[in-house]
Coordinates of C-alpha atoms and ligand atoms in Angstrom, one line a residue:
Chain A
M1 CA -35.1 13.9 -0.9
I2 CA -34.1 10.7 -2.7
S3 CA -35.8 7.5 -1.8
V4 CA -34.0 4.2 -2.2
V5 CA -34.6 0.6 -1.8
I6 CA -31.5 -1.7 -1.0
L7 CA -31.4 -5.2 -2.3
G8 CA -28.8 -7.5 -0.7
A9 CA -27.3 -7.6 2.8
G10 CA -23.6 -8.1 2.3
N11 CA -20.7 -5.8 2.8
V12 CA -21.6 -3.1 0.4
A13 CA -25.3 -3.2 1.1
T14 CA -24.7 -2.9 4.9
H15 CA -22.3 0.1 4.5
L16 CA -24.6 1.8 2.1
F17 CA -27.6 1.4 4.4
H18 CA -25.7 3.0 7.3
A19 CA -24.5 5.9 5.1
F20 CA -28.0 6.5 3.5
Y21 CA -29.6 6.2 7.0
K22 CA -27.4 9.0 8.3
A23 CA -27.7 11.2 5.3
E24 CA -30.2 14.0 5.4
N25 CA -31.5 13.8 1.9
V26 CA -31.9 10.1 1.5
F27 CA -34.8 8.0 2.8
V28 CA -34.3 4.2 2.7
N29 CA -37.8 3.2 2.0
Q30 CA -37.0 -0.6 2.3
W31 CA -34.4 -3.1 2.6
F32 CA -34.7 -6.4 0.8
N33 CA -32.7 -9.7 1.2
R34 CA -33.5 -13.2 0.1
N35 CA -33.3 -14.3 3.7
L36 CA -34.6 -11.9 6.5
K37 CA -32.1 -13.1 9.2
S38 CA -29.3 -10.9 8.1
I39 CA -31.4 -7.8 8.2
D40 CA -33.9 -8.6 10.9
F41 CA -31.6 -6.6 13.3
Y42 CA -32.6 -3.4 11.5
K43 CA -36.4 -3.8 11.4
N44 CA -36.9 -0.9 13.8
M45 CA -35.0 1.4 11.6
V46 CA -36.2 0.4 8.2
N47 CA -39.0 -1.6 6.5
V48 CA -37.4 -5.1 5.7
T49 CA -38.6 -7.8 3.5
S50 CA -37.5 -11.0 1.8
D51 CA -40.5 -11.0 -0.6
L52 CA -39.9 -9.4 -4.0
S53 CA -43.6 -9.1 -4.8
S54 CA -44.0 -6.6 -1.9
L55 CA -41.2 -4.2 -3.0
K56 CA -42.0 -0.6 -2.3
P57 CA -41.7 2.4 -4.6
A58 CA -38.3 4.2 -4.8
D59 CA -36.4 6.7 -7.0
V60 CA -33.5 4.2 -7.0
Y61 CA -33.3 0.5 -6.5
I62 CA -29.8 -0.6 -5.6
I63 CA -28.9 -4.2 -6.2
A64 CA -25.8 -4.9 -4.1
V65 CA -25.7 -8.8 -4.3
S66 CA -23.0 -11.1 -5.6
D67 CA -21.9 -10.4 -9.1
D68 CA -23.3 -13.7 -10.3
A69 CA -26.8 -13.0 -8.9
I70 CA -27.3 -9.5 -10.2
S71 CA -28.7 -10.3 -13.6
K72 CA -31.2 -12.8 -12.4
L73 CA -32.4 -10.7 -9.4
S74 CA -32.9 -7.8 -11.9
S75 CA -35.1 -9.9 -14.0
Q76 CA -37.3 -10.9 -11.1
L77 CA -38.2 -7.3 -10.2
P78 CA -42.1 -7.0 -10.4
F79 CA -42.0 -3.5 -12.0
E80 CA -40.8 -1.7 -15.1
N81 CA -39.3 1.6 -16.1
Q82 CA -37.8 2.3 -12.7
L83 CA -34.2 3.2 -12.1
V84 CA -32.3 0.0 -11.1
V85 CA -28.5 0.0 -10.5
H86 CA -26.0 -2.4 -9.4
T87 CA -22.8 -1.7 -7.4
S88 CA -20.2 -4.0 -9.2
G89 CA -17.0 -2.9 -10.9
S90 CA -17.0 -5.9 -13.3
V91 CA -20.6 -6.7 -14.2
G92 CA -21.9 -5.1 -17.3
L93 CA -24.5 -2.4 -17.4
Y94 CA -26.6 -4.4 -19.8
D95 CA -26.6 -7.5 -17.6
L96 CA -29.4 -5.7 -15.8
D97 CA -32.8 -6.5 -17.2
K98 CA -33.8 -4.0 -19.8
K99 CA -37.4 -3.7 -18.6
N100 CA -36.1 -1.1 -16.2
R101 CA -33.8 2.0 -16.6
R102 CA -30.4 0.7 -15.9
G103 CA -27.3 2.3 -14.1
V104 CA -24.2 1.4 -12.1
F105 CA -23.3 2.9 -8.8
Y106 CA -19.8 1.4 -8.2
P107 CA -18.1 2.3 -4.9
L108 CA -14.4 2.1 -5.6
Q109 CA -13.3 1.0 -2.2
T110 CA -12.7 -2.2 -0.1
F111 CA -15.5 -3.0 2.3
S112 CA -15.5 -5.6 5.0
K113 CA -17.8 -6.2 8.0
E114 CA -15.0 -5.5 10.5
T115 CA -13.9 -2.1 9.2
S116 CA -16.0 1.1 9.3
I117 CA -15.7 3.3 6.4
N118 CA -16.3 7.0 5.9
F119 CA -17.9 7.6 2.5
K120 CA -15.9 10.6 2.1
N121 CA -13.2 8.1 1.3
V122 CA -15.3 6.3 -1.3
P123 CA -15.3 7.6 -4.9
I124 CA -18.5 6.4 -6.6
C125 CA -18.2 5.6 -10.3
I126 CA -21.4 6.3 -12.0
E127 CA -22.7 4.8 -15.3
T128 CA -26.2 5.2 -16.7
A129 CA -27.9 3.9 -19.9
D130 CA -30.0 7.0 -20.0
K131 CA -28.3 10.3 -19.6
K132 CA -31.2 11.7 -17.6
D133 CA -30.6 9.3 -14.7
F134 CA -27.0 10.4 -14.1
K135 CA -28.2 13.4 -12.0
S136 CA -30.1 11.3 -9.5
L137 CA -27.1 9.0 -8.9
K138 CA -24.8 12.0 -8.6
L139 CA -27.1 13.6 -6.0
L140 CA -27.2 10.2 -4.1
A141 CA -23.4 10.2 -4.0
E142 CA -23.3 13.8 -2.8
A143 CA -25.9 13.0 -0.1
I144 CA -23.4 10.6 1.6
E145 CA -20.4 13.1 0.8
S146 CA -18.8 10.7 -1.7
A147 CA -17.0 12.2 -4.7
S148 CA -18.5 10.8 -7.9
F149 CA -17.1 10.2 -11.4
K150 CA -18.9 9.6 -14.6
V151 CA -17.5 6.7 -16.4
N152 CA -18.4 4.4 -19.3
S153 CA -18.2 0.6 -19.3
D154 CA -14.7 0.3 -20.6
Q155 CA -13.5 2.9 -18.0
R156 CA -15.3 1.2 -15.2
S157 CA -13.8 -2.2 -16.1
S158 CA -10.3 -0.6 -16.2
L159 CA -10.8 0.9 -12.9
H160 CA -11.8 -2.5 -11.4
L161 CA -8.7 -4.1 -12.8
A162 CA -6.6 -1.3 -11.5
A163 CA -8.2 -1.8 -8.1
V164 CA -7.2 -5.4 -8.2
F165 CA -3.6 -4.4 -8.7
V166 CA -3.6 -1.7 -5.9
N167 CA -5.8 -3.6 -3.5
N168 CA -5.7 -7.5 -3.8
F169 CA -2.2 -7.7 -5.4
T170 CA -0.7 -5.1 -3.0
N171 CA -2.2 -7.0 -0.1
Q172 CA -0.7 -10.2 -1.4
L173 CA 2.6 -8.5 -1.3
Y174 CA 2.0 -7.7 2.4
R175 CA 1.2 -11.3 2.8
I176 CA 4.5 -12.4 1.2
A177 CA 6.4 -9.9 3.4
H178 CA 4.5 -11.5 6.4
E179 CA 5.8 -14.9 5.4
I180 CA 9.5 -13.6 4.9
T181 CA 9.6 -11.9 8.3
E182 CA 8.0 -14.9 10.1
S183 CA 10.5 -17.2 8.5
T184 CA 13.4 -15.6 10.3
G185 CA 11.5 -14.9 13.5
T186 CA 11.0 -11.2 13.1
E187 CA 7.8 -9.3 13.4
F188 CA 5.6 -8.1 10.5
D189 CA 4.6 -5.3 12.8
I190 CA 8.0 -3.6 12.0
L191 CA 6.9 -3.1 8.4
K192 CA 3.6 -1.4 9.2
P193 CA 5.0 2.1 9.3
L194 CA 6.8 1.6 5.8
I195 CA 3.5 0.2 4.4
L196 CA 1.6 3.2 5.4
E197 CA 4.2 5.7 4.3
T198 CA 4.4 3.9 0.8
A199 CA 0.7 4.6 0.4
N200 CA 1.0 8.1 1.8
K201 CA 3.8 9.0 -0.6
I202 CA 1.8 8.6 -3.8
Q203 CA -1.0 10.9 -2.6
N204 CA 1.2 13.8 -3.7
L205 CA 4.0 12.2 -5.8
S206 CA 3.3 10.0 -8.9
P207 CA 4.3 6.3 -8.4
Y208 CA 6.9 6.9 -11.1
S209 CA 8.6 9.7 -9.0
A210 CA 8.1 7.8 -5.8
Q211 CA 10.0 4.7 -6.9
T212 CA 13.3 3.8 -5.1
G213 CA 15.3 0.7 -4.3
P214 CA 17.6 -1.9 -5.8
A215 CA 15.6 -2.6 -9.0
K216 CA 15.4 1.2 -9.9
R217 CA 19.0 1.7 -9.0
N218 CA 20.0 -1.5 -10.9
D219 CA 21.9 -2.5 -7.8
K220 CA 22.9 -6.0 -9.0
K221 CA 24.7 -6.9 -5.8
T222 CA 21.6 -6.5 -3.6
I223 CA 19.3 -8.1 -6.3
K224 CA 21.5 -11.1 -6.3
K225 CA 21.5 -11.4 -2.6
H226 CA 17.7 -11.3 -2.5
L227 CA 17.4 -14.0 -5.2
K228 CA 19.7 -16.1 -3.3
K229 CA 17.5 -15.6 -0.1
L230 CA 14.5 -16.6 -2.2
E231 CA 16.1 -19.7 -3.7
N232 CA 13.5 -22.5 -3.5
S233 CA 10.8 -20.0 -2.6
P234 CA 7.6 -19.6 -4.7
H235 CA 8.1 -15.9 -4.2
K236 CA 11.3 -15.7 -6.3
A237 CA 9.5 -15.5 -9.6
I238 CA 7.3 -12.6 -8.2
Y239 CA 10.6 -10.9 -7.2
E240 CA 12.0 -11.4 -10.7
I241 CA 9.0 -10.3 -12.6
L242 CA 8.4 -7.2 -10.5
T243 CA 12.1 -6.2 -10.6
A244 CA 12.0 -6.5 -14.5
S245 CA 8.8 -4.5 -14.4
I246 CA 10.4 -1.6 -12.5
Q247 CA 13.5 -1.7 -14.6
K248 CA 11.4 -1.5 -17.7
T249 CA 9.5 1.5 -16.3
H250 CA 12.7 3.2 -15.4
G251 CA 14.6 2.4 -18.6
R252 CA 17.0 -0.1 -16.9
K253 CA 18.5 -3.0 -18.6
K254 CA 16.8 -6.4 -17.9
L255 CA 18.0 -8.5 -15.0
Chain B
M1 CA 23.8 13.0 26.2
I2 CA 25.1 10.9 23.3
S3 CA 27.4 12.6 20.8
V4 CA 27.4 11.6 17.2
V5 CA 29.3 12.3 13.9
I6 CA 27.2 11.9 10.8
L7 CA 29.1 10.7 7.6
G8 CA 27.3 11.2 4.3
A9 CA 24.7 13.9 3.2
G10 CA 22.0 11.9 1.3
N11 CA 18.5 11.3 2.2
V12 CA 19.1 9.2 5.4
A13 CA 22.0 11.4 6.6
T14 CA 20.0 14.6 6.2
H15 CA 16.8 13.2 7.9
L16 CA 18.9 11.7 10.8
F17 CA 20.6 15.1 11.2
H18 CA 17.4 17.0 11.6
A19 CA 16.1 14.4 14.0
F20 CA 19.3 14.4 16.1
Y21 CA 19.4 18.2 16.0
K22 CA 16.0 18.5 17.5
A23 CA 16.5 15.8 20.1
E24 CA 17.3 16.8 23.6
N25 CA 19.7 14.0 24.4
V26 CA 21.8 13.9 21.3
F27 CA 24.6 16.3 20.2
V28 CA 25.8 16.2 16.6
N29 CA 29.4 17.0 17.1
Q30 CA 30.2 17.1 13.3
W31 CA 28.9 16.3 9.9
F32 CA 31.2 15.0 7.2
N33 CA 30.6 14.6 3.5
R34 CA 33.1 14.1 0.8
N35 CA 32.1 17.3 -0.8
L36 CA 31.2 20.3 1.4
K37 CA 28.6 21.8 -0.9
S38 CA 25.8 19.5 0.2
I39 CA 26.2 20.4 3.9
D40 CA 27.5 24.0 3.7
F41 CA 23.9 25.2 4.3
Y42 CA 24.2 23.7 7.8
K43 CA 27.4 25.3 8.9
N44 CA 25.8 27.6 11.5
M45 CA 24.1 24.7 13.1
V46 CA 26.9 22.1 13.2
N47 CA 30.7 21.7 12.5
V48 CA 30.9 20.6 8.9
T49 CA 34.0 18.9 7.2
S50 CA 35.0 17.1 4.1
D51 CA 38.4 16.1 5.7
L52 CA 38.5 12.7 7.3
S53 CA 41.7 13.5 9.1
S54 CA 40.0 16.2 11.1
L55 CA 37.1 14.0 12.4
K56 CA 36.0 15.0 16.1
P57 CA 35.4 12.6 18.9
A58 CA 31.9 11.0 19.3
D59 CA 30.2 8.1 21.0
V60 CA 28.8 7.0 17.7
Y61 CA 29.9 7.5 14.1
I62 CA 27.2 6.9 11.6
I63 CA 28.1 6.1 8.2
A64 CA 25.0 6.9 6.0
V65 CA 26.6 6.8 2.4
S66 CA 25.7 4.6 -0.5
D67 CA 25.9 0.9 0.1
D68 CA 28.9 0.5 -2.1
A69 CA 30.9 3.1 -0.4
I70 CA 30.4 2.0 3.2
S71 CA 33.2 -0.5 3.4
K72 CA 35.9 1.7 1.9
L73 CA 34.8 4.7 3.9
S74 CA 35.0 2.7 7.2
S75 CA 38.5 1.6 6.5
Q76 CA 39.6 5.2 5.9
L77 CA 38.6 6.4 9.4
P78 CA 41.7 7.7 11.2
F79 CA 40.9 6.1 14.6
E80 CA 40.4 2.8 16.3
N81 CA 38.1 1.1 18.8
Q82 CA 35.3 3.6 18.3
L83 CA 31.6 2.7 17.8
V84 CA 31.0 2.9 14.0
V85 CA 27.7 2.0 12.4
H86 CA 26.1 1.9 9.0
T87 CA 22.5 2.5 8.2
S88 CA 22.0 -0.1 5.4
G89 CA 19.5 -3.0 5.3
S90 CA 21.7 -5.1 3.0
V91 CA 25.3 -4.5 3.7
G92 CA 26.9 -6.9 6.1
L93 CA 27.9 -5.9 9.6
Y94 CA 31.4 -7.2 9.0
D95 CA 31.8 -5.1 5.9
L96 CA 32.7 -2.4 8.3
D97 CA 36.5 -2.3 9.0
K98 CA 37.3 -4.4 12.1
K99 CA 39.7 -1.7 13.6
N100 CA 36.6 -0.1 15.2
R101 CA 33.6 -1.6 17.2
R102 CA 30.9 -2.4 14.5
G103 CA 27.2 -1.9 14.4
V104 CA 24.2 -1.3 12.3
F105 CA 21.5 1.4 12.8
Y106 CA 19.0 0.6 10.0
P107 CA 15.9 2.8 9.8
L108 CA 13.1 0.7 8.1
Q109 CA 11.5 3.5 6.2
T110 CA 11.6 5.1 2.8
F111 CA 13.3 8.5 2.9
S112 CA 13.3 11.0 0.2
K113 CA 14.3 14.7 0.0
E114 CA 10.8 15.8 -0.9
T115 CA 9.0 14.2 2.1
S116 CA 9.5 15.0 5.7
I117 CA 9.3 12.2 8.1
N118 CA 8.4 11.7 11.8
F119 CA 10.9 9.4 13.4
K120 CA 8.1 8.1 15.5
N121 CA 7.2 6.2 12.3
V122 CA 10.7 4.8 11.8
P123 CA 11.4 1.6 13.4
I124 CA 15.2 1.1 13.8
C125 CA 16.8 -2.2 13.5
I126 CA 19.9 -2.5 15.6
E127 CA 22.7 -5.0 15.2
T128 CA 26.1 -4.8 17.1
A129 CA 29.2 -7.0 17.0
D130 CA 29.7 -6.4 20.7
K131 CA 26.7 -6.8 23.0
K132 CA 27.8 -3.8 25.1
D133 CA 27.3 -1.3 22.2
F134 CA 23.6 -2.3 21.8
K135 CA 22.5 0.0 24.6
S136 CA 24.0 3.2 23.1
L137 CA 22.2 2.6 19.9
K138 CA 19.0 1.8 21.6
L139 CA 19.3 5.1 23.6
L140 CA 20.0 6.9 20.3
A141 CA 16.8 5.5 18.8
E142 CA 14.8 6.4 21.9
A143 CA 16.2 9.9 21.8
I144 CA 14.5 10.6 18.4
E145 CA 11.4 8.6 19.6
S146 CA 11.9 5.7 17.3
A147 CA 11.0 2.1 18.2
S148 CA 14.0 0.0 18.1
F149 CA 14.5 -3.7 17.5
K150 CA 17.4 -6.0 18.1
V151 CA 18.1 -8.1 15.0
N152 CA 20.7 -10.4 13.8
S153 CA 22.2 -10.2 10.2
D154 CA 19.9 -12.9 8.8
Q155 CA 16.8 -11.1 10.2
R156 CA 17.9 -7.7 9.0
S157 CA 18.5 -8.9 5.4
S158 CA 15.0 -10.6 5.6
L159 CA 13.4 -7.4 6.7
H160 CA 15.2 -5.6 3.9
L161 CA 13.9 -8.1 1.3
A162 CA 10.3 -7.8 2.9
A163 CA 10.7 -4.0 2.6
V164 CA 11.4 -4.4 -1.1
F165 CA 8.1 -6.2 -1.4
V166 CA 5.9 -3.9 0.6
N167 CA 7.6 -0.7 -0.7
N168 CA 9.3 -1.0 -4.0
F169 CA 7.0 -3.7 -5.5
T170 CA 3.8 -2.3 -4.1
N171 CA 4.7 1.1 -5.6
Q172 CA 5.3 -0.6 -9.0
L173 CA 1.7 -2.1 -8.7
Y174 CA 0.5 1.6 -8.1
R175 CA 2.5 2.5 -11.3
I176 CA 0.8 -0.2 -13.3
A177 CA -2.6 0.9 -12.0
H178 CA -1.7 4.4 -13.2
E179 CA -0.8 3.1 -16.6
I180 CA -4.2 1.2 -16.8
T181 CA -6.3 4.1 -15.7
E182 CA -4.6 6.5 -18.1
S183 CA -4.9 4.1 -21.1
T184 CA -8.8 4.6 -20.8
G185 CA -8.7 8.2 -20.0
T186 CA -9.7 7.9 -16.3
E187 CA -7.8 9.4 -13.3
F188 CA -5.4 7.6 -11.2
D189 CA -6.6 9.9 -8.3
I190 CA -9.8 7.9 -8.1
L191 CA -7.7 4.9 -6.7
K192 CA -6.0 7.0 -4.0
P193 CA -8.5 6.4 -1.2
L194 CA -8.5 2.7 -1.9
I195 CA -4.6 2.6 -1.9
L196 CA -4.7 4.2 1.6
E197 CA -7.5 2.0 2.8
T198 CA -5.6 -1.1 1.8
A199 CA -2.5 0.0 3.8
N200 CA -4.7 1.0 6.7
K201 CA -6.6 -2.3 6.8
I202 CA -3.6 -4.4 7.7
Q203 CA -2.7 -2.1 10.6
N204 CA -5.2 -4.3 12.6
L205 CA -6.0 -7.3 10.4
S206 CA -3.5 -9.8 9.1
P207 CA -2.9 -9.6 5.3
Y208 CA -4.4 -13.0 5.2
S209 CA -7.6 -12.0 6.7
A210 CA -7.7 -8.8 4.8
Q211 CA -7.6 -10.4 1.4
T212 CA -10.7 -10.1 -0.9
G213 CA -11.4 -10.1 -4.6
P214 CA -11.7 -12.4 -7.7
A215 CA -8.5 -14.4 -7.0
K216 CA -9.5 -15.4 -3.5
R217 CA -13.1 -16.0 -4.4
N218 CA -11.8 -18.0 -7.5
D219 CA -14.1 -15.9 -9.6
K220 CA -13.2 -17.3 -13.0
K221 CA -15.4 -15.0 -15.0
T222 CA -13.9 -11.9 -13.7
I223 CA -10.4 -13.2 -13.9
K224 CA -11.0 -14.2 -17.6
K225 CA -12.4 -10.7 -18.3
H226 CA -9.3 -9.1 -16.7
L227 CA -6.9 -11.3 -18.7
K228 CA -8.7 -10.5 -21.9
K229 CA -8.2 -6.7 -21.0
L230 CA -4.5 -7.4 -20.4
E231 CA -3.9 -9.2 -23.7
N232 CA -0.8 -8.0 -25.3
S233 CA 0.1 -6.1 -22.1
P234 CA 3.5 -6.8 -20.2
H235 CA 1.2 -6.6 -17.1
K236 CA -0.6 -9.9 -17.9
A237 CA 2.1 -12.1 -16.6
I238 CA 2.1 -10.1 -13.3
Y239 CA -1.7 -10.5 -13.0
E240 CA -1.3 -14.2 -13.5
I241 CA 1.5 -14.9 -11.1
L242 CA -0.1 -12.7 -8.3
T243 CA -3.5 -14.3 -8.8
A244 CA -1.9 -17.7 -8.5
S245 CA 0.0 -16.6 -5.4
I246 CA -3.3 -15.4 -3.7
Q247 CA -5.0 -18.8 -4.7
K248 CA -2.1 -20.8 -3.2
T249 CA -2.2 -18.8 0.0
H250 CA -6.0 -19.3 0.3
G251 CA -5.9 -22.8 -0.9
R252 CA -7.7 -22.4 -4.3
K253 CA -7.0 -24.4 -7.3
K254 CA -4.6 -22.9 -9.8
L255 CA -5.8 -20.7 -12.7
Ligands
LIG1 N1 -16.8 -5.9 -1.0 C1 -16.4 -5.0 -1.7 O1 -15.2 -4.4 -1.2 C2 -16.9 -4.4 -2.9 C3 -16.5 -3.1 -3.5 C4 -17.1 -2.6 -4.6 C5 -18.2 -3.3 -5.2 N2 -18.6 -4.4 -4.7 C6 -19.7 -5.1 -5.3 O2 -20.9 -5.0 -4.6 C7 -21.6 -6.2 -4.7 C8 -21.9 -6.9 -3.4 O3 -20.7 -7.3 -2.9 P1 -20.5 -7.6 -1.3 O4 -19.0 -7.7 -1.1 O5 -21.3 -6.8 -0.5 O6 -21.0 -9.1 -1.3 P2 -21.3 -10.1 0.0 O7 -20.8 -9.3 1.2 O8 -20.7 -11.4 -0.5 O9 -22.9 -10.2 0.0 C9 -23.5 -10.8 -1.1 C10 -25.0 -10.6 -0.8 O10 -25.7 -11.1 -2.1 C11 -26.7 -11.9 -1.7 N3 -26.9 -12.9 -2.7 C12 -26.0 -13.8 -3.1 N4 -26.6 -14.6 -4.0 C13 -27.9 -14.2 -4.2 C14 -29.0 -14.7 -5.0 N5 -28.7 -15.7 -5.9 N6 -30.0 -14.0 -5.0 C15 -30.2 -12.9 -4.0 N7 -29.3 -12.5 -3.3 C16 -28.1 -13.2 -3.4 C17 -26.4 -12.4 -0.4 O11 -27.5 -12.8 0.4 P3 -27.4 -13.7 1.7 O12 -27.3 -12.6 2.8 O13 -28.8 -14.3 1.7 O14 -26.3 -14.6 1.5 C18 -25.7 -11.2 0.4 O15 -26.6 -10.5 0.9 C19 -21.0 -7.0 -5.8 O16 -21.5 -6.8 -7.0 C20 -19.6 -6.7 -5.7 O17 -18.8 -6.7 -6.9 C21 -18.0 -5.0 -3.5
LIG2 N1 16.8 6.2 1.2 C1 16.3 5.2 2.0 O1 15.0 5.1 2.0 C2 17.1 4.4 2.9 C3 16.3 3.7 4.0 C4 17.0 2.9 4.8 C5 18.4 2.7 4.7 N2 19.0 3.4 3.6 C6 20.6 3.3 3.7 O2 21.2 4.5 4.0 C7 22.4 4.6 3.3 C8 22.4 6.0 2.5 O3 21.3 6.0 1.7 P1 20.7 7.3 1.0 O4 19.3 7.0 0.5 O5 20.8 8.3 2.1 O6 21.7 7.6 -0.1 P2 21.8 8.9 -1.1 O7 20.7 9.8 -0.8 O8 22.1 8.3 -2.5 O9 23.1 9.6 -0.6 C9 24.4 8.9 -0.7 C10 25.4 9.7 0.1 O10 26.6 8.8 0.0 C11 27.7 9.7 -0.4 N3 28.7 8.9 -1.2 C12 28.5 8.1 -2.2 N4 29.5 7.5 -2.6 C13 30.5 7.9 -1.7 C14 31.9 7.5 -1.6 N5 32.5 6.7 -2.5 N6 32.7 8.1 -0.6 C15 32.0 8.9 0.3 N7 30.6 9.3 0.3 C16 30.0 8.7 -0.8 C17 27.1 10.7 -1.3 O11 28.0 11.8 -1.2 P3 27.8 13.1 -2.2 O12 26.8 14.0 -1.5 O13 29.1 13.7 -2.4 O14 27.3 12.6 -3.5 C18 25.8 11.0 -0.4 O15 26.0 12.0 0.5 C19 22.6 3.4 2.4 O16 23.3 2.5 3.0 C20 21.1 3.0 2.2 O17 21.0 1.6 2.0 C21 18.4 4.2 2.8

């Protein structure tokens, strides 16, 4: 049995609480947030507090607060030599106060309040300052059925950067497609099966092999038509740069 | 019962053949390709030919050949006043020879030989020169359980452009992520659940509401770290332009 204390009550903290609460081998000994309101709802399931000085003992303290607040909160903890981890892809391991044993438990997934998530689909990237602490975090990931990966700081920040490309930037391409379809009175919904299939395809093929379309074929006629349609649009430059990127990857001449 | 003749033997033609062959209310009267080799395998299931002068009668002739070859092939057809459609998102309706009744049966999905596809997940965009022909194409789509949408030329070319953003460009973002993870010795596989969740999320949320991340939050510290990591990389300009695009969409100040 691993005991944990969760600090923070946002998207990640809340999803983690639910996963830990359901897990057989994890006991959530306490849930802290700077204001009690957001966790008051859970007070019959877990001990809740907004008082740092009354934090309970635990094998792992998980700081799942906004990136900017992690460092300060870690320095306010009223104990030493405990295992304290944050959940961020971009904050350094050594931004945590050194009075405690430091680690990172970074769930590489997108969390939001509206969408439930199965932790089987949440790879956890683990980093620890002390090798001996790796095992506890690995067991914690296993307890919620997440795959876990040992990474160093450089790898974690690369994964976070890569995640921005496949999540935030991809989502912005969906947004642009939404604007394009709306502008001619068609429905964005028509694109949804294609969006799913595009994501499905690379589960078994490399993105390199999965590529198709006018840029890869160097179909100048179609590219020209598209650029004409995008004249005066802020999306034209995005079309050009991504077309050039595909052509570079696939050894085609520049636009 | 609708009878069809398929012309061409590429990705789309082959997937359509399988779907029509399975469908109760469609009869594939013949399959034409300029060389017999690619369709010879099917000769026990359907009449195959490489001779345009021996084309059989059908309610609908479906030209599923490369975009550049559609116009010429349509002019070589040895009959008049039949319903002849192509399957392209970007070729004009009037690029088909006017001696026949013209239409478009554009499947908005990505097809490749390696991946099987369920036509339930293939929206068909239908365009016809003559209103009366719309119904036959709609029935044809229904027969293979595809949803169908009536579009005009401008709408179809917008949908094709939007498809390039959500399919080809998104796939290139996956490729870039692949390069980023490889460069630090981590596995692209760790990103796959996030890629799926990103596509799943907008099945019920708009891309606008689904957006998260440093660009939307205007988290300058993280953006700066990422740009530093991408120094000397051709992907830096893509990071900048997509970050600016997100910030414009969400009313943030420019980088
Ligand atoms: N969301 C994701 O998809 C995701 C994915 C992987 C990793 N992460 C990482 O997980 C961590 C939490 O992200 P999140 O999305 O869950 O954030 P969030 O939903 O915005 O919640 C932030 C939490 O931090 C608390 N907080 C903010 N400033 C604080 C301060 N100065 N002192 C104490 N608490 C403070 C907030 O408290 P109040 O409730 O009082 O406002 C809130 O509970 C971040 O490090 C993030 O990088 C997020
Ligand atoms: N692939 C997709 O994801 C997709 C999606 C929606 C729409 N489409 C549209 O569907 C159509 C076919 O695309 P595809 O991907 O199936 O193409 P493909 O796999 O490249 O196959 C092209 C077919 O066209 C034939 N062809 C090429 N030049 C020809 C010529 N001059 N005369 C006669 N036949 C010729 C080829 O014959 P050989 O077998 O003899 O080489 C081959 O059978 C295109 O209009 C495309 O825009 C494709």
